[in-house]
Short mmCIF file of C-alpha atoms in Angstrom, two decimals:
data_model
loop_
_atom_site.label_atom_id
_atom_site.label_comp_id
_atom_site.label_asym_id
_atom_site.label_seq_id
_atom_site.Cartn_x
_atom_site.Cartn_y
_atom_site.Cartn_z
CA UNK A 159 70.34 106.59 60.75
CA UNK A 160 67.44 106.15 63.18
CA UNK A 161 64.05 107.79 63.59
CA UNK A 162 65.33 109.23 66.87
CA UNK A 163 67.84 111.35 64.92
CA UNK A 164 65.07 113.78 63.91
CA UNK A 165 63.21 116.61 65.63
CA UNK A 166 59.49 116.12 66.28
CA UNK A 167 56.80 118.61 67.29
CA UNK A 168 55.44 118.10 70.80
CA UNK A 169 53.37 121.30 71.17
CA UNK A 170 52.53 124.70 69.84
CA UNK A 171 54.76 127.28 71.49
CA UNK A 172 51.60 129.07 72.62
CA UNK A 173 50.36 125.91 74.36
CA UNK A 174 53.40 125.66 76.61
CA UNK A 175 52.71 128.42 79.09
CA UNK A 176 54.82 129.15 82.19
CA UNK A 177 53.96 126.96 85.18
CA UNK A 178 52.27 124.42 82.91
CA UNK A 179 53.30 120.82 82.22
CA UNK A 180 52.17 118.91 79.11
CA UNK A 181 52.00 115.14 78.72
CA UNK A 182 53.25 113.78 75.40
CA UNK A 183 54.18 110.48 73.79
CA UNK A 184 56.87 110.23 71.11
CA UNK A 185 58.10 107.01 69.49
CA UNK A 186 56.72 105.16 72.50
CA UNK A 187 58.56 107.34 75.02
CA UNK A 188 56.51 109.22 77.65
CA UNK A 189 57.46 112.88 78.05
CA UNK A 190 56.70 115.68 80.49
CA UNK A 191 57.14 119.06 78.77
CA UNK A 192 57.42 122.36 80.65
CA UNK A 193 59.33 125.65 80.63
CA UNK A 194 62.39 126.08 82.83
CA UNK A 195 63.42 129.16 84.78
CA UNK A 196 64.82 130.74 81.63
CA UNK A 197 61.58 130.18 79.71
CA UNK A 198 63.12 127.53 77.46
CA UNK A 199 61.23 124.29 76.81
CA UNK A 200 62.26 121.26 78.87
CA UNK A 201 61.50 117.60 78.10
CA UNK A 202 61.92 114.94 80.80
CA UNK A 203 61.00 111.29 80.76
CA UNK A 204 57.53 111.14 82.31
CA UNK A 205 58.57 109.02 85.28
CA UNK A 206 59.58 109.95 88.80
CA UNK A 207 62.69 108.09 89.95
CA UNK A 208 61.24 107.59 93.42
CA UNK A 209 58.06 105.50 93.14
CA UNK A 210 57.36 105.70 89.38
CA UNK A 211 54.61 108.28 89.45
CA UNK A 212 54.16 110.34 86.27
CA UNK A 213 55.78 113.76 86.39
CA UNK A 214 53.28 115.16 83.90
CA UNK A 215 50.63 115.06 86.63
CA UNK A 216 52.78 117.29 88.83
CA UNK A 217 53.22 121.05 88.89
CA UNK A 218 55.83 123.56 87.78
CA UNK A 219 57.27 125.75 90.54
CA UNK A 220 59.54 128.57 89.32
CA UNK A 221 60.83 126.51 86.43
CA UNK A 222 61.21 123.26 88.42
CA UNK A 223 58.94 120.24 88.06
CA UNK A 224 57.52 118.69 91.24
CA UNK A 225 56.24 115.12 91.37
CA UNK A 226 52.70 115.00 92.81
CA UNK A 227 53.31 111.81 94.82
CA UNK A 228 56.06 112.69 97.33
CA UNK A 229 57.15 116.13 96.16
CA UNK A 230 60.50 115.31 94.60
CA UNK A 231 61.63 118.31 92.56
CA UNK A 232 63.47 118.17 89.21
CA UNK A 233 65.38 120.89 87.38
CA UNK A 234 65.64 121.33 83.59
CA UNK A 235 68.47 118.78 83.41
CA UNK A 236 66.44 116.14 85.23
CA UNK A 237 68.49 116.46 88.43
CA UNK A 238 66.60 115.89 91.68
CA UNK A 239 67.11 119.07 93.70
CA UNK A 240 64.56 118.55 96.51
CA UNK A 241 63.46 115.45 98.44
CA UNK A 242 61.08 116.67 101.15
CA UNK A 243 61.30 113.47 103.20
CA UNK A 244 65.07 113.96 103.60
CA UNK A 245 64.74 117.45 105.00
CA UNK A 246 68.06 119.13 105.81
CA UNK A 247 69.96 115.89 105.19
CA UNK A 248 69.25 116.02 101.44
CA UNK A 249 72.30 116.04 99.18
CA UNK A 250 72.52 116.30 95.41
CA UNK A 251 73.41 112.97 93.84
CA UNK A 252 74.37 112.24 90.22
CA UNK A 253 72.48 108.97 90.60
CA UNK A 254 69.24 110.89 90.98
CA UNK A 255 68.75 112.24 87.49
CA UNK A 256 65.74 111.74 85.23
CA UNK A 257 66.30 111.28 81.52
CA UNK A 258 66.08 114.59 79.69
CA UNK A 259 65.94 115.32 75.96
CA UNK A 260 67.06 118.19 73.69
CA UNK A 261 64.40 120.76 72.81
CA UNK A 262 64.17 123.68 70.41
CA UNK A 263 61.49 126.03 69.06
CA UNK A 264 60.88 127.15 65.50
CA UNK A 265 57.98 128.69 63.59
CA UNK A 266 55.75 128.60 66.66
CA UNK A 267 56.33 124.91 67.45
CA UNK A 268 58.17 123.18 70.30
CA UNK A 269 60.37 120.30 69.10
CA UNK A 270 62.01 117.38 70.91
CA UNK A 271 64.71 115.00 69.72
CA UNK A 272 65.05 111.68 71.55
CA UNK A 273 68.81 111.36 71.19
CA UNK A 274 71.91 113.47 71.69
CA UNK A 275 74.02 110.95 69.77
CA UNK A 276 72.52 111.57 66.35
CA UNK A 277 73.76 110.32 63.00
CA UNK A 278 73.50 113.83 61.57
CA UNK A 279 72.06 117.13 62.79
CA UNK A 280 68.82 117.56 60.84
CA UNK A 281 67.25 120.95 61.71
CA UNK A 282 63.48 121.24 62.17
CA UNK A 283 61.58 121.76 58.94
CA UNK A 284 60.98 125.38 57.90
CA UNK A 285 57.24 125.93 57.48
CA UNK A 286 56.59 127.65 54.10
CA UNK A 287 56.03 131.43 54.33
CA UNK A 288 55.24 131.27 58.05
CA UNK A 289 54.49 134.82 59.31
CA UNK A 290 55.66 136.37 56.05
CA UNK A 291 53.94 139.52 54.82
CA UNK A 292 51.04 138.73 52.50
CA UNK A 293 50.58 135.21 53.86
CA UNK A 294 48.16 133.79 56.40
CA UNK A 295 48.48 130.52 58.33
CA UNK A 296 45.85 128.44 60.11
CA UNK A 297 46.86 125.45 62.23
CA UNK A 298 44.92 122.32 63.11
CA UNK A 299 45.92 119.28 65.17
CA UNK A 300 44.43 115.80 64.76
CA UNK A 301 45.14 112.30 66.05
CA UNK A 302 45.02 109.33 63.66
CA UNK A 303 44.65 105.69 64.69
CA UNK A 304 47.27 104.62 62.17
CA UNK A 305 51.02 104.82 61.66
CA UNK A 306 53.08 107.64 60.20
CA UNK A 307 53.69 105.93 56.86
CA UNK A 308 50.00 105.52 56.09
CA UNK A 309 49.25 109.06 57.24
CA UNK A 310 51.85 110.75 55.04
CA UNK A 311 50.79 108.63 52.07
CA UNK A 312 47.21 109.76 52.54
CA UNK A 313 48.20 113.43 52.64
CA UNK A 314 49.87 113.26 49.19
CA UNK A 315 47.41 110.89 47.53
CA UNK A 316 45.04 112.33 44.91
CA UNK A 317 42.89 109.27 43.99
CA UNK A 318 41.30 108.95 47.44
CA UNK A 319 40.07 112.54 47.48
CA UNK A 320 37.20 111.95 45.04
CA UNK A 321 35.79 109.20 47.27
CA UNK A 322 36.65 110.29 50.80
CA UNK A 323 35.93 114.01 50.19
CA UNK A 324 33.35 114.04 47.34
CA UNK A 325 32.11 117.51 46.52
CA UNK A 326 34.27 119.11 49.19
CA UNK A 327 37.62 118.30 47.57
CA UNK A 328 37.22 116.80 44.07
CA UNK A 329 34.59 114.59 42.50
CA UNK A 330 35.04 111.41 40.51
CA UNK A 331 35.11 112.56 36.86
CA UNK A 332 37.52 110.08 35.27
CA UNK A 333 39.70 113.01 34.28
CA UNK A 334 43.09 111.91 32.96
CA UNK A 335 46.00 113.35 34.92
CA UNK A 336 49.73 112.88 34.74
CA UNK A 337 52.39 113.02 37.40
CA UNK A 338 56.15 112.81 37.47
CA UNK A 339 57.31 111.11 40.66
CA UNK A 340 60.92 111.36 41.73
CA UNK A 341 62.71 109.75 44.65
CA UNK A 342 65.84 111.69 45.43
CA UNK A 343 68.00 112.48 48.46
CA UNK A 344 65.56 111.02 50.98
CA UNK A 345 62.58 112.86 49.51
CA UNK A 346 59.69 112.13 47.15
CA UNK A 347 58.92 114.96 44.71
CA UNK A 348 55.74 114.94 42.63
CA UNK A 349 54.66 117.30 39.85
CA UNK A 350 51.16 117.06 38.33
CA UNK A 351 49.81 118.18 34.98
CA UNK A 352 46.36 118.48 33.35
CA UNK A 353 44.65 119.59 36.57
CA UNK A 354 42.13 122.41 36.08
CA UNK A 355 38.88 122.86 37.99
CA UNK A 356 38.21 119.70 40.01
CA UNK A 357 38.76 121.22 43.45
CA UNK A 358 35.28 120.93 44.95
CA UNK A 359 34.21 123.94 47.00
CA UNK A 360 37.41 125.79 46.16
CA UNK A 361 37.07 125.73 42.37
CA UNK A 362 35.00 128.87 41.83
CA UNK A 363 37.10 130.97 44.18
CA UNK A 364 40.56 129.60 43.49
CA UNK A 365 40.48 129.02 39.75
CA UNK A 366 37.71 131.01 38.09
CA UNK A 367 39.34 130.84 34.65
CA UNK A 368 39.88 127.04 34.75
CA UNK A 369 43.57 127.56 34.04
CA UNK A 370 45.92 124.62 34.49
CA UNK A 371 46.86 124.28 38.12
CA UNK A 372 50.47 124.14 39.23
CA UNK A 373 50.30 121.40 41.83
CA UNK A 374 53.18 119.66 43.53
CA UNK A 375 53.45 117.24 46.45
CA UNK A 376 56.53 116.68 48.58
CA UNK A 377 57.56 114.12 51.18
CA UNK A 378 60.62 114.89 53.29
CA UNK A 379 62.09 112.25 55.54
CA UNK A 380 61.04 111.07 57.98
CA UNK A 381 57.51 112.47 58.47
CA UNK A 382 56.75 115.68 56.57
CA UNK A 383 54.42 116.31 53.63
CA UNK A 384 53.96 119.58 51.78
CA UNK A 385 51.25 120.10 49.17
CA UNK A 386 51.40 123.24 47.02
CA UNK A 387 48.70 124.69 44.75
CA UNK A 388 49.60 127.72 42.66
CA UNK A 389 46.82 129.17 40.51
CA UNK A 390 48.33 132.56 39.87
CA UNK A 391 48.62 135.83 41.75
CA UNK A 392 46.86 135.76 45.13
CA UNK A 393 45.72 132.17 44.60
CA UNK A 394 48.55 130.25 46.21
CA UNK A 395 48.51 127.85 49.16
CA UNK A 396 50.59 125.27 50.99
CA UNK A 397 49.28 122.43 53.15
CA UNK A 398 52.14 121.20 55.32
CA UNK A 399 51.72 118.33 57.78
CA UNK A 400 54.14 116.94 60.33
CA UNK A 401 53.10 113.45 61.43
CA UNK A 402 54.30 112.72 64.96
CA UNK A 403 54.72 109.03 65.91
CA UNK A 404 53.21 108.73 69.39
CA UNK A 405 53.09 104.94 69.28
CA UNK A 406 53.11 102.31 66.54
CA UNK A 407 49.44 102.96 65.72
CA UNK A 408 48.82 106.49 66.97
CA UNK A 409 49.97 109.54 65.02
CA UNK A 410 49.43 113.15 66.07
CA UNK A 411 49.41 115.41 63.02
CA UNK A 412 50.13 119.14 63.08
CA UNK A 413 48.89 120.77 59.86
CA UNK A 414 49.59 124.29 58.61
CA UNK A 415 47.48 125.71 55.81
CA UNK A 416 49.43 128.75 54.61
CA UNK A 417 47.89 130.80 51.83
CA UNK A 418 48.07 134.04 49.88
CA UNK A 419 44.59 135.15 48.77
CA UNK A 420 45.43 138.85 48.59
CA UNK A 421 42.70 141.09 50.02
CA UNK A 422 40.73 137.98 51.03
CA UNK A 423 43.38 136.69 53.45
CA UNK A 424 41.68 137.68 56.71
CA UNK A 425 38.14 137.06 55.51
CA UNK A 426 39.05 133.57 54.27
CA UNK A 427 40.66 132.49 57.53
CA UNK A 428 37.61 130.97 59.24
CA UNK A 429 36.45 129.26 56.05
CA UNK A 430 39.91 127.83 55.36
CA UNK A 431 40.21 126.50 58.91
CA UNK A 432 36.71 124.98 58.92
CA UNK A 433 37.23 123.34 55.53
CA UNK A 434 40.68 121.99 56.45
CA UNK A 435 39.33 120.47 59.65
CA UNK A 436 36.31 119.02 57.85
CA UNK A 437 38.51 117.33 55.25
CA UNK A 438 40.97 116.03 57.84
CA UNK A 439 38.16 114.53 59.95
CA UNK A 440 37.16 112.50 56.90
CA UNK A 441 40.77 111.32 56.57
CA UNK A 442 40.88 110.46 60.29
CA UNK A 443 37.86 108.22 59.77
CA UNK A 444 39.15 106.37 56.68
CA UNK A 445 42.64 105.92 58.11
CA UNK A 446 41.11 104.54 61.28
CA UNK A 447 39.25 101.97 59.20
CA UNK A 448 42.45 101.12 57.33
CA UNK A 449 44.28 100.77 60.64
CA UNK A 450 41.73 98.25 61.89
CA UNK A 451 42.11 96.11 58.77
CA UNK A 452 45.91 96.28 58.95
CA UNK A 453 45.82 95.19 62.60
CA UNK A 454 43.86 92.10 61.60
CA UNK A 455 45.32 91.21 58.19
CA UNK A 456 48.70 92.93 57.94
CA UNK A 457 50.14 95.34 55.39
CA UNK A 458 49.99 93.46 52.12
CA UNK A 459 48.99 96.07 49.52
CA UNK A 460 48.05 95.68 45.84
CA UNK A 461 49.76 98.63 44.16
CA UNK A 462 48.75 100.40 40.95
CA UNK A 463 50.93 102.86 39.00
CA UNK A 464 49.13 105.69 40.84
CA UNK A 465 50.66 104.28 44.06
CA UNK A 466 54.24 104.98 42.93
CA UNK A 467 54.36 107.77 45.50
CA UNK A 468 53.53 105.29 48.26
CA UNK A 469 56.15 102.81 47.10
CA UNK A 470 58.84 105.49 47.23
CA UNK A 471 57.73 106.79 50.64
CA UNK A 472 57.75 103.27 52.05
CA UNK A 473 61.24 102.62 50.69
CA UNK A 474 62.56 105.71 52.50
CA UNK A 475 60.89 104.94 55.81
CA UNK A 476 61.86 101.26 55.60
CA UNK A 477 65.49 102.30 55.10
CA UNK A 478 65.46 104.43 58.26
CA UNK A 479 63.73 101.64 60.20
CA UNK A 480 66.57 99.29 59.25
CA UNK A 481 69.26 101.80 60.29
CA UNK A 482 70.18 102.87 56.76
CA UNK A 483 70.45 106.30 55.18
CA UNK A 484 67.67 106.60 52.54
CA UNK A 485 69.70 109.23 50.70
CA UNK A 486 71.85 106.33 49.54
CA UNK A 487 68.91 104.77 47.67
CA UNK A 488 69.18 105.10 43.91
CA UNK A 489 67.50 108.13 42.37
CA UNK A 490 64.36 107.17 40.46
CA UNK A 491 61.99 109.14 38.23
CA UNK A 492 58.70 107.74 36.91
CA UNK A 493 55.99 109.31 34.73
CA UNK A 494 52.51 108.02 35.58
CA UNK A 495 49.09 108.49 33.95
CA UNK A 496 46.04 108.01 36.19
CA UNK A 497 42.39 109.02 36.33
CA UNK A 498 40.33 110.87 38.93
#
């Protein structure tokens, strides 16, 4: 198994308009993304075969991508179909073919996979309740100066919230919580207990009766986190993030906040989006600081029991990095007590 076996988001479907080309980076590979004649997404290596200009700076002409340097034209398969300097003498050649990659679209996202020779066909992740009746979704996109592993760990880490997001999303109260953390089938599954009202701005609206919150966190290989809060009828939300590895230390994160607040769905939309972006900006800042320290001193961490989630996530991603299938790791289940 390799990281290239999986599908990764490269754009919102709405971003990829006809006659538009987008520049993207994925696992260190440069991509030019556009729509072909049939309207389907196309992903080519962002390099012209002629003089190494970048195709993403070119233009789309009737579903073909034209290099801005000397006008070479590429079709959806990467084949060079026009060389202006050769005029009427031009002939198609199998040697003139840019690298192209599989694409697909799902739940309003454009996905790319960097290999056709995959270990196993893993479909793109299904975003919870996307466009279902009674549910609303807001989407935000942010770039982190850190790697995927540290990003996904942050997104399913409770202890940091009281210090990085004080008042907005939890305060430090030394409240005793419990979690059951399970590593199974390439995933990390977390269930929490004893949570009630420590949700910052959201507490009064989301949990007026201070009932125990049903809260779970999920990590799905290789790069997806899903946080669920269920506080009863019309008080239910999912925060799902897909962390896209642009380079070793740059991660572009697409986050869906999908919620069911009943009659408040539409009215809450702007507040939910503003709050989500505000919280994520704080995470961008702290993960940038962490990334700087890691660049200088390396990744030696001092774990506590509350970091069991991180240990399991790292074991899964380390397995993929070494060409192994993390589903072959032994199942583990740990009960942890911690304080927030």
